[in-house]
Amino acid sequence: MENNINNTEETVEIDLGELFHVIWSKIWIIIAVTVVCAAIIGNVTYFLIDPTYTASSTVYLLPREGEAMSQVEMQIGTQMTNDAAKLAKSKSVIEPVLKDLKLQMDYEELAKKISVDNPTDTRLIDISVRDADPQMAADISNALADSLCEQVATIMKTDRPTIAERAVAPDKPSAPSMKKNLVIAALLGLFASMAVIVIQYILGDSIKAAGE
């Protein structure tokens, strides 16, 4: 019984060693497939996928000038910031931007381009806009920041927030990521080519065993 177990273990070790040898003997095929996959995805990314640019502006909600804030008032201020962040993607903020910039899109289309973030424990609201035109992304983000300030003052009956930082046209696209796509394509090519070699080896080994 022990001899059978040992023989089985030895067979597994020999098979693994042989499999490694088979894979190593075809390393140039694996490298070629990996490079080809990366090259294809790289060309698709560069030539066929339109780049998208992201520009961001920041709005700062201030406490009333000269007021000393208690703990309760600070909590209320935090809630107001959360409300203002939600307001940033409302029709009351977006529709004036559509009109002022004469954008050829509707509310739903523009809303999909916008992302709003309120960093934890801050009164800051970051308004990011994605667009194929970097300058347009910046213009829309700044227009949204101005519109939000107006609506916060009007709807919440509070002091007008300030623009902490205005958006500028980005130099580099935010998407697609060439490096990320190349890495993913290379890994897919690597694992796919190795999988094919392993499957061929297993099938060939099974056929030999059946013949014996």
PDB file of C-alpha atoms in Angstrom:
ATOM      1  CA  MET A   1       0.000   0.000   0.000  1.00  0.00           C
ATOM      2  CA  GLU A   2       2.804   2.400   0.934  1.00  0.00           C
ATOM      3  CA  ASN A   3       4.629   1.615  -2.307  1.00  0.00           C
ATOM      4  CA  ASN A   4       1.525   2.526  -4.324  1.00  0.00           C
ATOM      5  CA  ILE A   5       1.233   5.877  -2.510  1.00  0.00           C
ATOM      6  CA  ASN A   6       4.903   6.642  -3.108  1.00  0.00           C
ATOM      7  CA  ASN A   7       4.609   5.717  -6.766  1.00  0.00           C
ATOM      8  CA  THR A   8       1.589   7.986  -7.144  1.00  0.00           C
ATOM      9  CA  GLU A   9       3.419  10.900  -5.491  1.00  0.00           C
ATOM     10  CA  GLU A  10       6.457  10.352  -7.704  1.00  0.00           C
ATOM     11  CA  THR A  11       4.235  10.318 -10.795  1.00  0.00           C
ATOM     12  CA  VAL A  12       2.668  13.646  -9.804  1.00  0.00           C
ATOM     13  CA  GLU A  13       6.092  15.180  -9.264  1.00  0.00           C
ATOM     14  CA  ILE A  14       7.361  13.906 -12.613  1.00  0.00           C
ATOM     15  CA  ASP A  15       4.212  15.217 -14.347  1.00  0.00           C
ATOM     16  CA  LEU A  16       4.635  18.671 -12.792  1.00  0.00           C
ATOM     17  CA  GLY A  17       8.262  18.760 -13.797  1.00  0.00           C
ATOM     18  CA  GLU A  18       7.407  17.692 -17.323  1.00  0.00           C
ATOM     19  CA  LEU A  19       4.624  20.249 -17.495  1.00  0.00           C
ATOM     20  CA  PHE A  20       7.018  22.996 -16.425  1.00  0.00           C
ATOM     21  CA  HIS A  21       9.458  21.840 -19.078  1.00  0.00           C
ATOM     22  CA  VAL A  22       6.731  21.940 -21.744  1.00  0.00           C
ATOM     23  CA  ILE A  23       5.713  25.454 -20.721  1.00  0.00           C
ATOM     24  CA  TRP A  24       9.339  26.610 -20.655  1.00  0.00           C
ATOM     25  CA  SER A  25      10.006  25.114 -24.074  1.00  0.00           C
ATOM     26  CA  LYS A  26       7.206  27.269 -25.482  1.00  0.00           C
ATOM     27  CA  ILE A  27       8.130  30.438 -23.619  1.00  0.00           C
ATOM     28  CA  TRP A  28       8.627  32.368 -26.873  1.00  0.00           C
ATOM     29  CA  ILE A  29       5.086  31.509 -27.954  1.00  0.00           C
ATOM     30  CA  ILE A  30       3.800  32.755 -24.599  1.00  0.00           C
ATOM     31  CA  ILE A  31       5.809  35.972 -24.908  1.00  0.00           C
ATOM     32  CA  ALA A  32       4.644  36.481 -28.497  1.00  0.00           C
ATOM     33  CA  VAL A  33       0.973  36.031 -27.577  1.00  0.00           C
ATOM     34  CA  THR A  34       1.389  38.389 -24.605  1.00  0.00           C
ATOM     35  CA  VAL A  35       3.010  41.076 -26.761  1.00  0.00           C
ATOM     36  CA  VAL A  36       0.417  40.714 -29.530  1.00  0.00           C
ATOM     37  CA  CYS A  37      -2.491  41.038 -27.066  1.00  0.00           C
ATOM     38  CA  ALA A  38      -0.923  44.125 -25.485  1.00  0.00           C
ATOM     39  CA  ALA A  39      -0.260  45.635 -28.932  1.00  0.00           C
ATOM     40  CA  ILE A  40      -3.849  45.047 -30.093  1.00  0.00           C
ATOM     41  CA  ILE A  41      -5.406  46.554 -26.972  1.00  0.00           C
ATOM     42  CA  GLY A  42      -2.892  49.415 -27.032  1.00  0.00           C
ATOM     43  CA  ASN A  43      -3.845  50.318 -30.601  1.00  0.00           C
ATOM     44  CA  VAL A  44      -7.556  50.009 -29.845  1.00  0.00           C
ATOM     45  CA  THR A  45      -7.143  52.267 -26.814  1.00  0.00           C
ATOM     46  CA  TYR A  46      -5.109  54.863 -28.733  1.00  0.00           C
ATOM     47  CA  PHE A  47      -6.955  54.961 -32.043  1.00  0.00           C
ATOM     48  CA  LEU A  48     -10.530  53.842 -31.365  1.00  0.00           C
ATOM     49  CA  ILE A  49     -11.420  55.011 -27.846  1.00  0.00           C
ATOM     50  CA  ASP A  50     -12.018  58.739 -27.449  1.00  0.00           C
ATOM     51  CA  PRO A  51     -10.153  60.204 -24.454  1.00  0.00           C
ATOM     52  CA  THR A  52     -12.148  61.686 -21.598  1.00  0.00           C
ATOM     53  CA  TYR A  53     -10.934  64.608 -19.497  1.00  0.00           C
ATOM     54  CA  THR A  54     -11.949  65.398 -15.925  1.00  0.00           C
ATOM     55  CA  ALA A  55     -11.935  68.892 -14.397  1.00  0.00           C
ATOM     56  CA  SER A  56     -12.859  69.695 -10.800  1.00  0.00           C
ATOM     57  CA  SER A  57     -13.879  72.774  -8.854  1.00  0.00           C
ATOM     58  CA  THR A  58     -14.368  73.075  -5.103  1.00  0.00           C
ATOM     59  CA  VAL A  59     -17.065  74.933  -3.179  1.00  0.00           C
ATOM     60  CA  TYR A  60     -16.608  75.862   0.473  1.00  0.00           C
ATOM     61  CA  LEU A  61     -19.609  76.334   2.748  1.00  0.00           C
ATOM     62  CA  LEU A  62     -18.766  78.959   5.357  1.00  0.00           C
ATOM     63  CA  PRO A  63     -20.418  79.538   8.729  1.00  0.00           C
ATOM     64  CA  ARG A  64     -22.085  82.923   9.045  1.00  0.00           C
ATOM     65  CA  GLU A  65     -19.493  85.636   9.276  1.00  0.00           C
ATOM     66  CA  GLY A  66     -18.513  86.464  12.840  1.00  0.00           C
ATOM     67  CA  GLU A  67     -20.465  83.569  14.359  1.00  0.00           C
ATOM     68  CA  ALA A  68     -18.925  81.366  17.013  1.00  0.00           C
ATOM     69  CA  MET A  69     -20.148  77.854  16.308  1.00  0.00           C
ATOM     70  CA  SER A  70     -21.322  75.485  19.014  1.00  0.00           C
ATOM     71  CA  GLN A  71     -21.165  71.708  18.683  1.00  0.00           C
ATOM     72  CA  VAL A  72     -24.820  71.569  17.629  1.00  0.00           C
ATOM     73  CA  GLU A  73     -24.293  74.288  15.042  1.00  0.00           C
ATOM     74  CA  MET A  74     -21.309  72.396  13.666  1.00  0.00           C
ATOM     75  CA  GLN A  75     -23.471  69.283  13.269  1.00  0.00           C
ATOM     76  CA  ILE A  76     -26.104  71.352  11.501  1.00  0.00           C
ATOM     77  CA  GLY A  77     -23.402  72.779   9.270  1.00  0.00           C
ATOM     78  CA  THR A  78     -22.244  69.278   8.390  1.00  0.00           C
ATOM     79  CA  GLN A  79     -25.797  68.306   7.469  1.00  0.00           C
ATOM     80  CA  MET A  80     -26.112  71.430   5.344  1.00  0.00           C
ATOM     81  CA  THR A  81     -22.947  70.454   3.516  1.00  0.00           C
ATOM     82  CA  ASN A  82     -24.407  67.014   2.810  1.00  0.00           C
ATOM     83  CA  ASP A  83     -27.614  68.625   1.561  1.00  0.00           C
ATOM     84  CA  ALA A  84     -25.660  71.013  -0.643  1.00  0.00           C
ATOM     85  CA  ALA A  85     -23.705  68.091  -2.114  1.00  0.00           C
ATOM     86  CA  LYS A  86     -26.972  66.411  -3.107  1.00  0.00           C
ATOM     87  CA  LEU A  87     -28.274  69.711  -4.440  1.00  0.00           C
ATOM     88  CA  ALA A  88     -25.264  69.945  -6.788  1.00  0.00           C
ATOM     89  CA  LYS A  89     -26.805  67.378  -9.160  1.00  0.00           C
ATOM     90  CA  SER A  90     -30.347  68.731  -8.965  1.00  0.00           C
ATOM     91  CA  LYS A  91     -32.218  70.357 -11.839  1.00  0.00           C
ATOM     92  CA  SER A  92     -32.191  73.698 -10.036  1.00  0.00           C
ATOM     93  CA  VAL A  93     -28.387  73.742 -10.278  1.00  0.00           C
ATOM     94  CA  ILE A  94     -27.848  71.980 -13.604  1.00  0.00           C
ATOM     95  CA  GLU A  95     -30.524  73.608 -15.790  1.00  0.00           C
ATOM     96  CA  PRO A  96     -29.110  77.162 -15.430  1.00  0.00           C
ATOM     97  CA  VAL A  97     -25.741  75.775 -16.557  1.00  0.00           C
ATOM     98  CA  LEU A  98     -27.318  74.188 -19.629  1.00  0.00           C
ATOM     99  CA  LYS A  99     -28.850  77.544 -20.490  1.00  0.00           C
ATOM    100  CA  ASP A 100     -25.841  79.756 -19.723  1.00  0.00           C
ATOM    101  CA  LEU A 101     -23.354  77.612 -21.643  1.00  0.00           C
ATOM    102  CA  LYS A 102     -25.869  76.808 -24.409  1.00  0.00           C
ATOM    103  CA  LEU A 103     -25.070  73.113 -24.125  1.00  0.00           C
ATOM    104  CA  GLN A 104     -26.610  70.802 -26.706  1.00  0.00           C
ATOM    105  CA  MET A 105     -27.714  68.193 -24.158  1.00  0.00           C
ATOM    106  CA  ASP A 106     -30.486  67.667 -21.651  1.00  0.00           C
ATOM    107  CA  TYR A 107     -30.435  67.410 -17.862  1.00  0.00           C
ATOM    108  CA  GLU A 108     -29.991  63.634 -17.803  1.00  0.00           C
ATOM    109  CA  GLU A 109     -27.032  63.708 -20.206  1.00  0.00           C
ATOM    110  CA  LEU A 110     -25.183  66.356 -18.239  1.00  0.00           C
ATOM    111  CA  ALA A 111     -25.952  64.736 -14.883  1.00  0.00           C
ATOM    112  CA  LYS A 112     -24.172  61.568 -16.059  1.00  0.00           C
ATOM    113  CA  LYS A 113     -20.994  63.581 -16.639  1.00  0.00           C
ATOM    114  CA  ILE A 114     -20.986  64.996 -13.110  1.00  0.00           C
ATOM    115  CA  SER A 115     -19.641  63.484  -9.909  1.00  0.00           C
ATOM    116  CA  VAL A 116     -19.910  65.205  -6.532  1.00  0.00           C
ATOM    117  CA  ASP A 117     -17.834  64.435  -3.465  1.00  0.00           C
ATOM    118  CA  ASN A 118     -17.903  65.763   0.077  1.00  0.00           C
ATOM    119  CA  PRO A 119     -14.652  64.778   1.844  1.00  0.00           C
ATOM    120  CA  THR A 120     -15.288  63.470   5.350  1.00  0.00           C
ATOM    121  CA  ASP A 121     -15.431  66.064   8.144  1.00  0.00           C
ATOM    122  CA  THR A 122     -15.120  69.028   5.773  1.00  0.00           C
ATOM    123  CA  ARG A 123     -17.362  71.743   4.376  1.00  0.00           C
ATOM    124  CA  LEU A 124     -15.856  71.235   0.941  1.00  0.00           C
ATOM    125  CA  ILE A 125     -17.809  70.039  -2.070  1.00  0.00           C
ATOM    126  CA  ASP A 126     -15.814  68.828  -5.062  1.00  0.00           C
ATOM    127  CA  ILE A 127     -17.622  69.012  -8.406  1.00  0.00           C
ATOM    128  CA  SER A 128     -15.970  66.953 -11.144  1.00  0.00           C
ATOM    129  CA  VAL A 129     -17.062  66.903 -14.782  1.00  0.00           C
ATOM    130  CA  ARG A 130     -16.007  64.449 -17.484  1.00  0.00           C
ATOM    131  CA  ASP A 131     -16.004  65.505 -21.133  1.00  0.00           C
ATOM    132  CA  ALA A 132     -14.184  64.811 -24.389  1.00  0.00           C
ATOM    133  CA  ASP A 133     -13.181  68.507 -24.482  1.00  0.00           C
ATOM    134  CA  PRO A 134     -10.882  69.458 -21.565  1.00  0.00           C
ATOM    135  CA  GLN A 135     -11.837  73.150 -21.683  1.00  0.00           C
ATOM    136  CA  MET A 136     -15.538  72.308 -21.754  1.00  0.00           C
ATOM    137  CA  ALA A 137     -15.091  70.042 -18.739  1.00  0.00           C
ATOM    138  CA  ALA A 138     -13.541  72.949 -16.830  1.00  0.00           C
ATOM    139  CA  ASP A 139     -16.189  75.449 -17.992  1.00  0.00           C
ATOM    140  CA  ILE A 140     -19.049  73.185 -16.942  1.00  0.00           C
ATOM    141  CA  SER A 141     -17.463  72.449 -13.556  1.00  0.00           C
ATOM    142  CA  ASN A 142     -16.994  76.166 -12.840  1.00  0.00           C
ATOM    143  CA  ALA A 143     -20.511  76.983 -14.006  1.00  0.00           C
ATOM    144  CA  LEU A 144     -21.913  74.270 -11.740  1.00  0.00           C
ATOM    145  CA  ALA A 145     -19.939  75.649  -8.797  1.00  0.00           C
ATOM    146  CA  ASP A 146     -21.358  79.150  -9.395  1.00  0.00           C
ATOM    147  CA  SER A 147     -24.874  77.789  -9.811  1.00  0.00           C
ATOM    148  CA  LEU A 148     -24.581  75.717  -6.645  1.00  0.00           C
ATOM    149  CA  CYS A 149     -23.468  78.755  -4.641  1.00  0.00           C
ATOM    150  CA  GLU A 150     -26.498  80.710  -5.847  1.00  0.00           C
ATOM    151  CA  GLN A 151     -28.944  77.910  -5.102  1.00  0.00           C
ATOM    152  CA  VAL A 152     -27.503  77.177  -1.643  1.00  0.00           C
ATOM    153  CA  ALA A 153     -27.892  80.825  -0.659  1.00  0.00           C
ATOM    154  CA  THR A 154     -31.434  80.964  -2.060  1.00  0.00           C
ATOM    155  CA  ILE A 155     -32.843  77.599  -1.005  1.00  0.00           C
ATOM    156  CA  MET A 156     -31.104  77.184   2.355  1.00  0.00           C
ATOM    157  CA  LYS A 157     -31.445  80.844   3.339  1.00  0.00           C
ATOM    158  CA  THR A 158     -27.787  81.101   4.293  1.00  0.00           C
ATOM    159  CA  ASP A 159     -24.705  83.027   3.297  1.00  0.00           C
ATOM    160  CA  ARG A 160     -23.452  82.421  -0.215  1.00  0.00           C
ATOM    161  CA  PRO A 161     -20.707  79.769  -0.270  1.00  0.00           C
ATOM    162  CA  THR A 162     -17.350  80.643  -1.773  1.00  0.00           C
ATOM    163  CA  ILE A 163     -15.399  79.033  -4.589  1.00  0.00           C
ATOM    164  CA  ALA A 164     -12.342  77.516  -2.906  1.00  0.00           C
ATOM    165  CA  GLU A 165     -10.820  76.382  -6.186  1.00  0.00           C
ATOM    166  CA  ARG A 166     -11.819  76.865  -9.804  1.00  0.00           C
ATOM    167  CA  ALA A 167     -11.426  74.131 -12.400  1.00  0.00           C
ATOM    168  CA  VAL A 168      -8.754  74.387 -15.058  1.00  0.00           C
ATOM    169  CA  ALA A 169      -8.575  72.480 -18.335  1.00  0.00           C
ATOM    170  CA  PRO A 170      -6.574  69.275 -17.708  1.00  0.00           C
ATOM    171  CA  ASP A 171      -3.549  68.491 -19.862  1.00  0.00           C
ATOM    172  CA  LYS A 172      -3.934  64.722 -19.735  1.00  0.00           C
ATOM    173  CA  PRO A 173      -7.029  62.540 -20.177  1.00  0.00           C
ATOM    174  CA  SER A 174      -8.435  60.746 -17.147  1.00  0.00           C
ATOM    175  CA  ALA A 175      -9.644  57.832 -19.288  1.00  0.00           C
ATOM    176  CA  PRO A 176      -8.931  55.483 -20.861  1.00  0.00           C
ATOM    177  CA  SER A 177      -5.802  54.500 -18.961  1.00  0.00           C
ATOM    178  CA  MET A 178      -3.244  53.219 -21.467  1.00  0.00           C
ATOM    179  CA  LYS A 179      -1.032  51.664 -18.770  1.00  0.00           C
ATOM    180  CA  LYS A 180      -3.949  49.879 -17.100  1.00  0.00           C
ATOM    181  CA  ASN A 181      -5.262  48.510 -20.387  1.00  0.00           C
ATOM    182  CA  LEU A 182      -1.815  47.312 -21.458  1.00  0.00           C
ATOM    183  CA  VAL A 183      -1.254  45.485 -18.173  1.00  0.00           C
ATOM    184  CA  ILE A 184      -4.665  43.811 -18.336  1.00  0.00           C
ATOM    185  CA  ALA A 185      -4.147  42.792 -21.979  1.00  0.00           C
ATOM    186  CA  ALA A 186      -0.675  41.419 -21.266  1.00  0.00           C
ATOM    187  CA  LEU A 187      -1.933  39.370 -18.306  1.00  0.00           C
ATOM    188  CA  LEU A 188      -4.824  37.997 -20.347  1.00  0.00           C
ATOM    189  CA  GLY A 189      -2.459  37.016 -23.152  1.00  0.00           C
ATOM    190  CA  LEU A 190      -0.056  35.421 -20.689  1.00  0.00           C
ATOM    191  CA  PHE A 191      -2.651  33.327 -18.860  1.00  0.00           C
ATOM    192  CA  ALA A 192      -4.583  32.426 -22.026  1.00  0.00           C
ATOM    193  CA  SER A 193      -1.475  31.121 -23.807  1.00  0.00           C
ATOM    194  CA  MET A 194      -0.369  29.161 -20.726  1.00  0.00           C
ATOM    195  CA  ALA A 195      -3.872  27.713 -20.307  1.00  0.00           C
ATOM    196  CA  VAL A 196      -3.888  26.469 -23.908  1.00  0.00           C
ATOM    197  CA  ILE A 197      -0.471  24.839 -23.459  1.00  0.00           C
ATOM    198  CA  VAL A 198      -1.542  23.147 -20.206  1.00  0.00           C
ATOM    199  CA  ILE A 199      -4.794  21.869 -21.742  1.00  0.00           C
ATOM    200  CA  GLN A 200      -2.926  20.487 -24.755  1.00  0.00           C
ATOM    201  CA  TYR A 201      -0.465  18.772 -22.434  1.00  0.00           C
ATOM    202  CA  ILE A 202      -3.214  17.214 -20.296  1.00  0.00           C
ATOM    203  CA  LEU A 203      -5.177  16.008 -23.314  1.00  0.00           C
ATOM    204  CA  GLY A 204      -2.056  14.564 -24.907  1.00  0.00           C
ATOM    205  CA  ASP A 205      -1.113  12.824 -21.676  1.00  0.00           C
ATOM    206  CA  SER A 206      -4.634  11.395 -21.334  1.00  0.00           C
ATOM    207  CA  ILE A 207      -4.539  10.014 -24.888  1.00  0.00           C
ATOM    208  CA  LYS A 208      -1.181   8.341 -24.201  1.00  0.00           C
ATOM    209  CA  ALA A 209      -2.499   6.813 -20.957  1.00  0.00           C
ATOM    210  CA  ALA A 210      -5.590   5.473 -22.746  1.00  0.00           C
ATOM    211  CA  GLY A 211      -3.427   3.931 -25.469  1.00  0.00           C
ATOM    212  CA  GLU A 212      -1.272   2.162 -22.913  1.00  0.00           C
TER     213      GLU A 212
END
